[in-house]
PDB file of C-alpha atoms in Angstrom:
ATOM      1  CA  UNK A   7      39.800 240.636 175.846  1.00  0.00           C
ATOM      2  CA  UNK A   8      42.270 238.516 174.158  1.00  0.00           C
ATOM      3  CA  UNK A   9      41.720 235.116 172.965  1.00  0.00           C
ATOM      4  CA  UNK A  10      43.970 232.357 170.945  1.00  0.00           C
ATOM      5  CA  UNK A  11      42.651 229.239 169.062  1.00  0.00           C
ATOM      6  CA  UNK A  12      44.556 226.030 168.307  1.00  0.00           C
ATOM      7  CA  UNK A  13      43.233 224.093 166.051  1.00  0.00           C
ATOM      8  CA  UNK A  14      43.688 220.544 166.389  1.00  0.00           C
ATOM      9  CA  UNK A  15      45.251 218.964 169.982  1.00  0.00           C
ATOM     10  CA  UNK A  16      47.040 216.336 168.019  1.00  0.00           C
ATOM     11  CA  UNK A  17      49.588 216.767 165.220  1.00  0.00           C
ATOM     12  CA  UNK A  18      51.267 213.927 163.712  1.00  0.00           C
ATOM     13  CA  UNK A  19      53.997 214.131 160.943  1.00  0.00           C
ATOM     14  CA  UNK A  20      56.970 211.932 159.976  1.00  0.00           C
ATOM     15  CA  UNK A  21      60.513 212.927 160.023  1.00  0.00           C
ATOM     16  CA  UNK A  22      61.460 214.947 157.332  1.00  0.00           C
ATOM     17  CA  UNK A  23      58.241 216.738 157.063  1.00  0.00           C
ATOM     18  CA  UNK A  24      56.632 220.018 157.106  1.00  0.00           C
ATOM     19  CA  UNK A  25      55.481 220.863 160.667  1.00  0.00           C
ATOM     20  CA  UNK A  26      52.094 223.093 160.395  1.00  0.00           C
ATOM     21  CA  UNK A  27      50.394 224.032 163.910  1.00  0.00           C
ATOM     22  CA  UNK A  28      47.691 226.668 163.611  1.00  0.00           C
ATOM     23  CA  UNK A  29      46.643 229.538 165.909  1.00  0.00           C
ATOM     24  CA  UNK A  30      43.914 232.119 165.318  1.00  0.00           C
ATOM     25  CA  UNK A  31      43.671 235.141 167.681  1.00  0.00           C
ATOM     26  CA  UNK A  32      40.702 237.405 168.464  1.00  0.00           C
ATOM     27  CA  UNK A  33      41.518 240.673 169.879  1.00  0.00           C
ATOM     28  CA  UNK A  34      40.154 244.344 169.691  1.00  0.00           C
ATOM     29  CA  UNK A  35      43.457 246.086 169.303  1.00  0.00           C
ATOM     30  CA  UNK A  36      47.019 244.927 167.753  1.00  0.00           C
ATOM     31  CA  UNK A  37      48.212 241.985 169.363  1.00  0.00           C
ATOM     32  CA  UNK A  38      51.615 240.527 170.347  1.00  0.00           C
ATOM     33  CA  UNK A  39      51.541 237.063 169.369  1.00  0.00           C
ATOM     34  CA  UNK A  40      53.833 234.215 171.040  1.00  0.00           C
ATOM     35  CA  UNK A  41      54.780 230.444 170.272  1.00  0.00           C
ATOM     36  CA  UNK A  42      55.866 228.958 173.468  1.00  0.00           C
ATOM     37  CA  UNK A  43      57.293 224.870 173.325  1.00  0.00           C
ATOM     38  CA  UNK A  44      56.662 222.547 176.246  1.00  0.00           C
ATOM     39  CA  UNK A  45      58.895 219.416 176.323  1.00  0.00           C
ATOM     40  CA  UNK A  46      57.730 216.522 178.557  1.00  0.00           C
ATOM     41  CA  UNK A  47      58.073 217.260 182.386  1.00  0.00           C
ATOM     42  CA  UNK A  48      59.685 220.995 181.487  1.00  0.00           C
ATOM     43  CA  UNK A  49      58.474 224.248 181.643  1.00  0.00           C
ATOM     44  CA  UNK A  50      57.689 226.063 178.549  1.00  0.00           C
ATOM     45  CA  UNK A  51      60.041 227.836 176.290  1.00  0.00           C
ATOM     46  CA  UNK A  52      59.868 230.710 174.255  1.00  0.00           C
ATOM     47  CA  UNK A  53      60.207 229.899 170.850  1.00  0.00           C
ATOM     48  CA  UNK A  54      58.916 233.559 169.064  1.00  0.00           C
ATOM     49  CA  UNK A  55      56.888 236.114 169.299  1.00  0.00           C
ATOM     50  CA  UNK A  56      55.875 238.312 166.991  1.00  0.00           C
ATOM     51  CA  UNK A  57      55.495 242.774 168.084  1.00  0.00           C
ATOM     52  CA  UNK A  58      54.573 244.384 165.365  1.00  0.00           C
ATOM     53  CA  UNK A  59      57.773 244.537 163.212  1.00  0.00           C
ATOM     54  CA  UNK A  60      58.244 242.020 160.477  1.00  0.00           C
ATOM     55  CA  UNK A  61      55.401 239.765 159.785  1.00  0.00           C
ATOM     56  CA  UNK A  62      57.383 236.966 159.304  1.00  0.00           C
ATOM     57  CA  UNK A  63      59.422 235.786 162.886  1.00  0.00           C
ATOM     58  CA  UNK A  64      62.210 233.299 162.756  1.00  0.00           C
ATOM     59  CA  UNK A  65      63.027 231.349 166.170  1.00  0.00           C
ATOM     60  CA  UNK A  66      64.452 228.733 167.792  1.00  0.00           C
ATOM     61  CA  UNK A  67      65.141 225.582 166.544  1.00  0.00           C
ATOM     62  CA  UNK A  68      63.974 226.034 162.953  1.00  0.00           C
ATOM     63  CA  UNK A  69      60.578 227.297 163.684  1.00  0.00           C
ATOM     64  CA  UNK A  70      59.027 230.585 161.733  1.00  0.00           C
ATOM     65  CA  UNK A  71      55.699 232.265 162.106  1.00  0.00           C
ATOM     66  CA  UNK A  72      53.590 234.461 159.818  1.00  0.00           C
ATOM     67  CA  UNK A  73      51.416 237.171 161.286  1.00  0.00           C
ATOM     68  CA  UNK A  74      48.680 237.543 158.894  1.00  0.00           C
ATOM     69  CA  UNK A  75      46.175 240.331 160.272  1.00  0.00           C
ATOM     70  CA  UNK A  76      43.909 239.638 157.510  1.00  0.00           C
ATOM     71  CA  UNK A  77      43.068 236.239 158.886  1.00  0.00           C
ATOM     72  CA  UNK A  78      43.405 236.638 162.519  1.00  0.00           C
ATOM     73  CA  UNK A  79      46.228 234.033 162.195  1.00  0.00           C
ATOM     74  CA  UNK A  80      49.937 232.990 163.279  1.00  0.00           C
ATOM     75  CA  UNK A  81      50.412 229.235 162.335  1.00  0.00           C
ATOM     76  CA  UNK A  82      54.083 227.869 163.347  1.00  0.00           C
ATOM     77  CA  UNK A  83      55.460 226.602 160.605  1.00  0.00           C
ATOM     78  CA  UNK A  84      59.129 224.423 160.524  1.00  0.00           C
ATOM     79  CA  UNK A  85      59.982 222.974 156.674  1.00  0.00           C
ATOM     80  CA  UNK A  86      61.303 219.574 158.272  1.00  0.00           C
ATOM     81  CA  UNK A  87      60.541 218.063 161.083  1.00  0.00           C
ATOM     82  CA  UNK A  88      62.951 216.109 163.565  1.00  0.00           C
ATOM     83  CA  UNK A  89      62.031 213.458 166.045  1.00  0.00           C
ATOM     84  CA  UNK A  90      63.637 216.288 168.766  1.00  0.00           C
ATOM     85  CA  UNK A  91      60.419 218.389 167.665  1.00  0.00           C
ATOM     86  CA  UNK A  92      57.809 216.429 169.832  1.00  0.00           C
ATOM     87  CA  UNK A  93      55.838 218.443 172.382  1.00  0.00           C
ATOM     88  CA  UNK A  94      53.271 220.220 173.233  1.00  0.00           C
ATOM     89  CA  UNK A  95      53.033 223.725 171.372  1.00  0.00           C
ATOM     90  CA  UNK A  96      51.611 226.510 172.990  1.00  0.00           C
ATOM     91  CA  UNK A  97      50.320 229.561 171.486  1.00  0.00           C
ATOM     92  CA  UNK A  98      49.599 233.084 173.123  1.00  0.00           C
ATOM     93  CA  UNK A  99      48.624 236.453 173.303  1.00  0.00           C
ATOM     94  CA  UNK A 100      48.927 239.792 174.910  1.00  0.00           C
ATOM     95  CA  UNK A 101      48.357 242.990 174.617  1.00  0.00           C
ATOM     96  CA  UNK A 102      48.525 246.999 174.750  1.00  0.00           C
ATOM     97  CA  UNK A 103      44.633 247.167 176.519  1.00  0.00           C
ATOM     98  CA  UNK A 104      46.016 244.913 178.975  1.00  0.00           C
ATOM     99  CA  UNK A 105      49.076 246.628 179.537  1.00  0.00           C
ATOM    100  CA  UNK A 106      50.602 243.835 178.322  1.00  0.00           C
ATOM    101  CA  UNK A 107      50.226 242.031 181.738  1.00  0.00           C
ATOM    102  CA  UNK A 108      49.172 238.825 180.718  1.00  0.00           C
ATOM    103  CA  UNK A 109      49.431 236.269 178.394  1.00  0.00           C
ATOM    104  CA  UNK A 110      46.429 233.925 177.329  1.00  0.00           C
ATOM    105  CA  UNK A 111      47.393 231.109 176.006  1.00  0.00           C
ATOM    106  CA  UNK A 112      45.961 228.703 173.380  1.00  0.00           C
ATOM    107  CA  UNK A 113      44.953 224.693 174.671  1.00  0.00           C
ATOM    108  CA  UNK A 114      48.102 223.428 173.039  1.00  0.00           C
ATOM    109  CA  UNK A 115      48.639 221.636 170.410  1.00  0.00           C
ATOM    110  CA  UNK A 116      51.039 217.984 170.659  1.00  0.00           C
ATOM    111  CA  UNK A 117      53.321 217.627 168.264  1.00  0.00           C
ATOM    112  CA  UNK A 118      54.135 213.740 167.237  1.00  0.00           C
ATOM    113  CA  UNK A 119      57.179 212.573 165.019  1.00  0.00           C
ATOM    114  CA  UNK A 120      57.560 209.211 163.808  1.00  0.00           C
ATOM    115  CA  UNK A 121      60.317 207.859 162.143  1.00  0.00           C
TER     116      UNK A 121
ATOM    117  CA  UNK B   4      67.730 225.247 182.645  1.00  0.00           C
ATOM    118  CA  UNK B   5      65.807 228.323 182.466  1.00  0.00           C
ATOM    119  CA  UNK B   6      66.903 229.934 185.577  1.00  0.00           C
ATOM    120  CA  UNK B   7      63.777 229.169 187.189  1.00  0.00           C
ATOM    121  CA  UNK B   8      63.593 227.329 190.324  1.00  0.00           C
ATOM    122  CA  UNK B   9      60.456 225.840 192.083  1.00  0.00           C
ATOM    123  CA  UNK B  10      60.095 223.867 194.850  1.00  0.00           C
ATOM    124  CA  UNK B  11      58.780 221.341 195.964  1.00  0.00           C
ATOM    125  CA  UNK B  12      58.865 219.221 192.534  1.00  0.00           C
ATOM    126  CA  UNK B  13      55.608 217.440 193.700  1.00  0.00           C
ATOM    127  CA  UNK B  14      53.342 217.630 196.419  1.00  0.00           C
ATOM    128  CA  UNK B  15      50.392 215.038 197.451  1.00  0.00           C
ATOM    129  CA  UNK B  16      48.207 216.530 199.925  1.00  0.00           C
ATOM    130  CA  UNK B  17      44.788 216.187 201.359  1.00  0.00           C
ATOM    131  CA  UNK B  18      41.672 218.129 200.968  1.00  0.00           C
ATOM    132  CA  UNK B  19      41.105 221.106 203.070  1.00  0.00           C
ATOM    133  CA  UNK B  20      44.865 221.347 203.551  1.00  0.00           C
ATOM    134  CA  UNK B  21      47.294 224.493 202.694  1.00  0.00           C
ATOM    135  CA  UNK B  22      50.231 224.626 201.059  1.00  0.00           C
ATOM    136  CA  UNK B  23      52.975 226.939 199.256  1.00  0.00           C
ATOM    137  CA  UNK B  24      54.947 226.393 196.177  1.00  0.00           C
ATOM    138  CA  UNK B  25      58.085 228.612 196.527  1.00  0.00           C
ATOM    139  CA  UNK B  26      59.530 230.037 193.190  1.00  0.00           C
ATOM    140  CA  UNK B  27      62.607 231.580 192.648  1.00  0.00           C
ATOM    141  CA  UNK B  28      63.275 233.657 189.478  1.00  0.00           C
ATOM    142  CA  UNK B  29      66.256 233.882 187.532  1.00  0.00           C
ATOM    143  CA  UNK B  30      68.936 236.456 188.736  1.00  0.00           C
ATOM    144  CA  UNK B  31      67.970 239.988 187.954  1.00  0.00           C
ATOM    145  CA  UNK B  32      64.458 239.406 187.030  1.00  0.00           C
ATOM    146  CA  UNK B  33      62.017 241.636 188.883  1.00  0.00           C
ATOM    147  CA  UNK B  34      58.929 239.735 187.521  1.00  0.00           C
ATOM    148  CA  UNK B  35      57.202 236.554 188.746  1.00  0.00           C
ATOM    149  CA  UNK B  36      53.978 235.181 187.451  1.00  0.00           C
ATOM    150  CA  UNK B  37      52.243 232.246 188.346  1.00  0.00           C
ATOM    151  CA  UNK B  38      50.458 229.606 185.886  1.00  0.00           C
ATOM    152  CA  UNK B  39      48.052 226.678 187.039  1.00  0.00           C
ATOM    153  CA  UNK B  40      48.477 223.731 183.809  1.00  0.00           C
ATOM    154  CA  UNK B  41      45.644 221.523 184.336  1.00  0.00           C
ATOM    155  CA  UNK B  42      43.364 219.076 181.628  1.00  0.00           C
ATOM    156  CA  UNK B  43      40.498 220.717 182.459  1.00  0.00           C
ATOM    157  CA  UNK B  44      41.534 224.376 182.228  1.00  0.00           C
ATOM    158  CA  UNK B  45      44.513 224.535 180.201  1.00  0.00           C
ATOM    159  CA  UNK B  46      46.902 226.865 180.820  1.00  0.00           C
ATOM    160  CA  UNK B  47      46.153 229.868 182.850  1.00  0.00           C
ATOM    161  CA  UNK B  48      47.576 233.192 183.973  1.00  0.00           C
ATOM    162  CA  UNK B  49      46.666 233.334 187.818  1.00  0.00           C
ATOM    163  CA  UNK B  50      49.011 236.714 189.115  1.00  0.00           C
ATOM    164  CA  UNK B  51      51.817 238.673 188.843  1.00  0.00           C
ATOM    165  CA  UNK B  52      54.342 240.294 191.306  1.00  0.00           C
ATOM    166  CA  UNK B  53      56.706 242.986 190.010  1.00  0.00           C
ATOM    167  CA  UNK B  54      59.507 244.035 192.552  1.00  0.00           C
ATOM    168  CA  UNK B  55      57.198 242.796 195.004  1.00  0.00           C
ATOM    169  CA  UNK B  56      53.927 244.634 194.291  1.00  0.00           C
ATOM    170  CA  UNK B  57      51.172 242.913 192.465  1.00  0.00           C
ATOM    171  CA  UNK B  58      50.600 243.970 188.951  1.00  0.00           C
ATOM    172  CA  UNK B  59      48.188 241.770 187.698  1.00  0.00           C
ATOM    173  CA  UNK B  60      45.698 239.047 188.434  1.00  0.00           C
ATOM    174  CA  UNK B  61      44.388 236.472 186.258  1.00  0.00           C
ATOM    175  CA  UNK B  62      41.538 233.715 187.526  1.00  0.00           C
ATOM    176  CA  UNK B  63      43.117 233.417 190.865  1.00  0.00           C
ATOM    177  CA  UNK B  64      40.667 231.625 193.487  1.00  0.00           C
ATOM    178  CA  UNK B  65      40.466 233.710 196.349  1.00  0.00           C
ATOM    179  CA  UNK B  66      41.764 230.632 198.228  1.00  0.00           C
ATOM    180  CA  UNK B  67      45.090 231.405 197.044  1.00  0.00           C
ATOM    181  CA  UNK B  68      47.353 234.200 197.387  1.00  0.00           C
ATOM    182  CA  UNK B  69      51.184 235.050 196.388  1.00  0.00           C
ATOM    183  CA  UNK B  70      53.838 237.277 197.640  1.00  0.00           C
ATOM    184  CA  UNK B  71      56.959 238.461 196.481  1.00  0.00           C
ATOM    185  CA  UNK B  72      59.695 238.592 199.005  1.00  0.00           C
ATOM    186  CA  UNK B  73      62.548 241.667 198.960  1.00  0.00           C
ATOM    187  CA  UNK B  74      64.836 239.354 197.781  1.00  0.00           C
ATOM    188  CA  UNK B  75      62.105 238.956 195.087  1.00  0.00           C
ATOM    189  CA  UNK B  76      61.475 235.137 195.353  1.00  0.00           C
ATOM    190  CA  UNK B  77      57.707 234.284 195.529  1.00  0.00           C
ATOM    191  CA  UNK B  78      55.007 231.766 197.241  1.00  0.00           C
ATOM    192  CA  UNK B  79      52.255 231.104 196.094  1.00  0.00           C
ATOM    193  CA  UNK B  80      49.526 229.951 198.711  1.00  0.00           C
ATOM    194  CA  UNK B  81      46.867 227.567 197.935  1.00  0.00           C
ATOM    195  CA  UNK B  82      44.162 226.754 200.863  1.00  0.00           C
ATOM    196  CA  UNK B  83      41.317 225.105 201.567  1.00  0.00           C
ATOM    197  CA  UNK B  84      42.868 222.452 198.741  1.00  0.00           C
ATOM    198  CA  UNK B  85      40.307 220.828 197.032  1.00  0.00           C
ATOM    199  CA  UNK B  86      40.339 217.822 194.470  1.00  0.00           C
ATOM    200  CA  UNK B  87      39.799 220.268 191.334  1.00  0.00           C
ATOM    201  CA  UNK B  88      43.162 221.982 192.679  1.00  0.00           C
ATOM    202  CA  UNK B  89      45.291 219.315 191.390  1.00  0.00           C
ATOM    203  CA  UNK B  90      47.304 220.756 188.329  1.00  0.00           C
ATOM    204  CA  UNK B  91      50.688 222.238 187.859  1.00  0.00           C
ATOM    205  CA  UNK B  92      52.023 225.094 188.793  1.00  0.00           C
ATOM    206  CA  UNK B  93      54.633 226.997 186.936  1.00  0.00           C
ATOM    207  CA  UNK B  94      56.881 230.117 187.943  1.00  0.00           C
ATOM    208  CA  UNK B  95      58.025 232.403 185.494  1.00  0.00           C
ATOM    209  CA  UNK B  96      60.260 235.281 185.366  1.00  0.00           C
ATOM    210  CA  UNK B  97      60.439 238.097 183.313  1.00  0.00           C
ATOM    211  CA  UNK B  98      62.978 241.490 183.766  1.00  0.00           C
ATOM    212  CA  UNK B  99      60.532 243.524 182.866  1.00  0.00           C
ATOM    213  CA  UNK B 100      57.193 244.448 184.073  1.00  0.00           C
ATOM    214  CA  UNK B 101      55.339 244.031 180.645  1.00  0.00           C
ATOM    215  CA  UNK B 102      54.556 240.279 179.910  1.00  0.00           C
ATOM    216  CA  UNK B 103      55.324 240.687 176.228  1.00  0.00           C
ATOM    217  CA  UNK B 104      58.559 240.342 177.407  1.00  0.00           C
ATOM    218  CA  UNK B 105      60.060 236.972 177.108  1.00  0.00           C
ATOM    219  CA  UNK B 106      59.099 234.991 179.955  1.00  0.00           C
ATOM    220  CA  UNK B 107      61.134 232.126 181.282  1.00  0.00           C
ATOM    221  CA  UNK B 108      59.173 229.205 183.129  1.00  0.00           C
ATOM    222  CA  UNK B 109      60.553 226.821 185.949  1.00  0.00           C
ATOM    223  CA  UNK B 110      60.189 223.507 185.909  1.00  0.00           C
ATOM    224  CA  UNK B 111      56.635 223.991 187.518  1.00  0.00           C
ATOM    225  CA  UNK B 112      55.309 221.913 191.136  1.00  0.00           C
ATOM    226  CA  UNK B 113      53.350 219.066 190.357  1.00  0.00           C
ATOM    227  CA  UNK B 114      50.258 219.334 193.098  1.00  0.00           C
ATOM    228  CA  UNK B 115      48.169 216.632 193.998  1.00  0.00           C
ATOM    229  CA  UNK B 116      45.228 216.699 196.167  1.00  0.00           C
ATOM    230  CA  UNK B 117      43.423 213.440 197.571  1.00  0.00           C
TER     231      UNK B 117
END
């Protein structure tokens, strides 16, 4: 079984700064690795997702995320933040053993930008 | 706007009662999953309908239960409500049957259960 980690529920940075949310996965066989963004009262959005090609994944908005198998990990990652960035950050996982059926995803991780 | 519609918005209901949360998916999508957002819980995968045959179930309470409709719409039952049942609910859609496809997520049905 699959299994994502996001470390810390609260992330607070000012505008301008770099934007660091973590997520470690645990899974038996390759994953496929998403970053999904919630804005208040929406549904979620894709943001990237990383299957296996590049290691490094450029999305939406800015955003980028390393796959680093070596330490289980795929941190989001934006160089400067903007006050349009807060929400709630979701990361999650799938995979092959599943069939790919289902994503687990992470607790979430709230994203606050001050001024 | 994702695509994704759900209705009703919100709901306030009693214990013991049933309801269903209707989701449409965007045009052309053949997949429908269901999430239940709550504090507790987080975010969870509860089932998913592909061209209207189930394809996969997540931690789905037997009290509930989802269809997809030939015109590939879904409902998503929940009975017996009880307090712990209040969460939201979010539809998404997907064209393909594999969820590491990109999924796109309605607006979600906000349910609450006195």
């Amino acid at each position: 079984a699959q299994s994502v980690t996001q470390l810390g529920s609260h992330v607070s940075v000012s505008e301008g700064a770099l934007v660091l949310l973590r997520c470690n996965y645990s899974s038996s066989v390759p994953p496929y690795l998403f970053w999904y963004v919630q804005y208040p009262n929406q549904g979620l959005q894709l943001l990237l997702k990383y299957t296996s090609a590049a290691t490094l994944v450029k999305g939406i908005n800015g955003f980028e995320a390393e796959f680093k198998k070596s330490e289980t990990s795929f941190h989001l990652t934006k160089p400067s933040a903007h006050m349009s960035d807060a929400a709630e950050y979701f990361c999650a996982v799938t995979a092959m053993n599943t069939g790919f059926q289902k994503l687990v995803f992470g607790t979430g991780t709230r994203l606050l930008v001050s001024p | 706007d994702s695509g994704v519609t759900q209705t009703p918005k919100h709901l306030i209901t009693a214990t013991g009662q049933r309801v269903t949360l209707r989701c449409s998916p965007r045009s052309g999508d053949l997949s429908v999953y269901w999430y239940q957002q709550s504090l507790d819980q987080g975010l969870q995968f509860l089932i998913q309908y592909y061209n209207g045959e189930e394809r996969a179930k997540g931690n789905i309470l037997e009290r509930f239960s989802a269809q997809q409709f030939p015109d590939l719409h879904s409902e998503l039952n929940l009975s017996s409500l009880e307090l712990g049942d209040s969460a939201l609910y979010f539809c998404a859609s997907s064209v393909h049957r594999r969820g590491l496809y990109e999924q796109f997520f309605g607006p979600g049905t906000r349910l609450t259960v006195l």
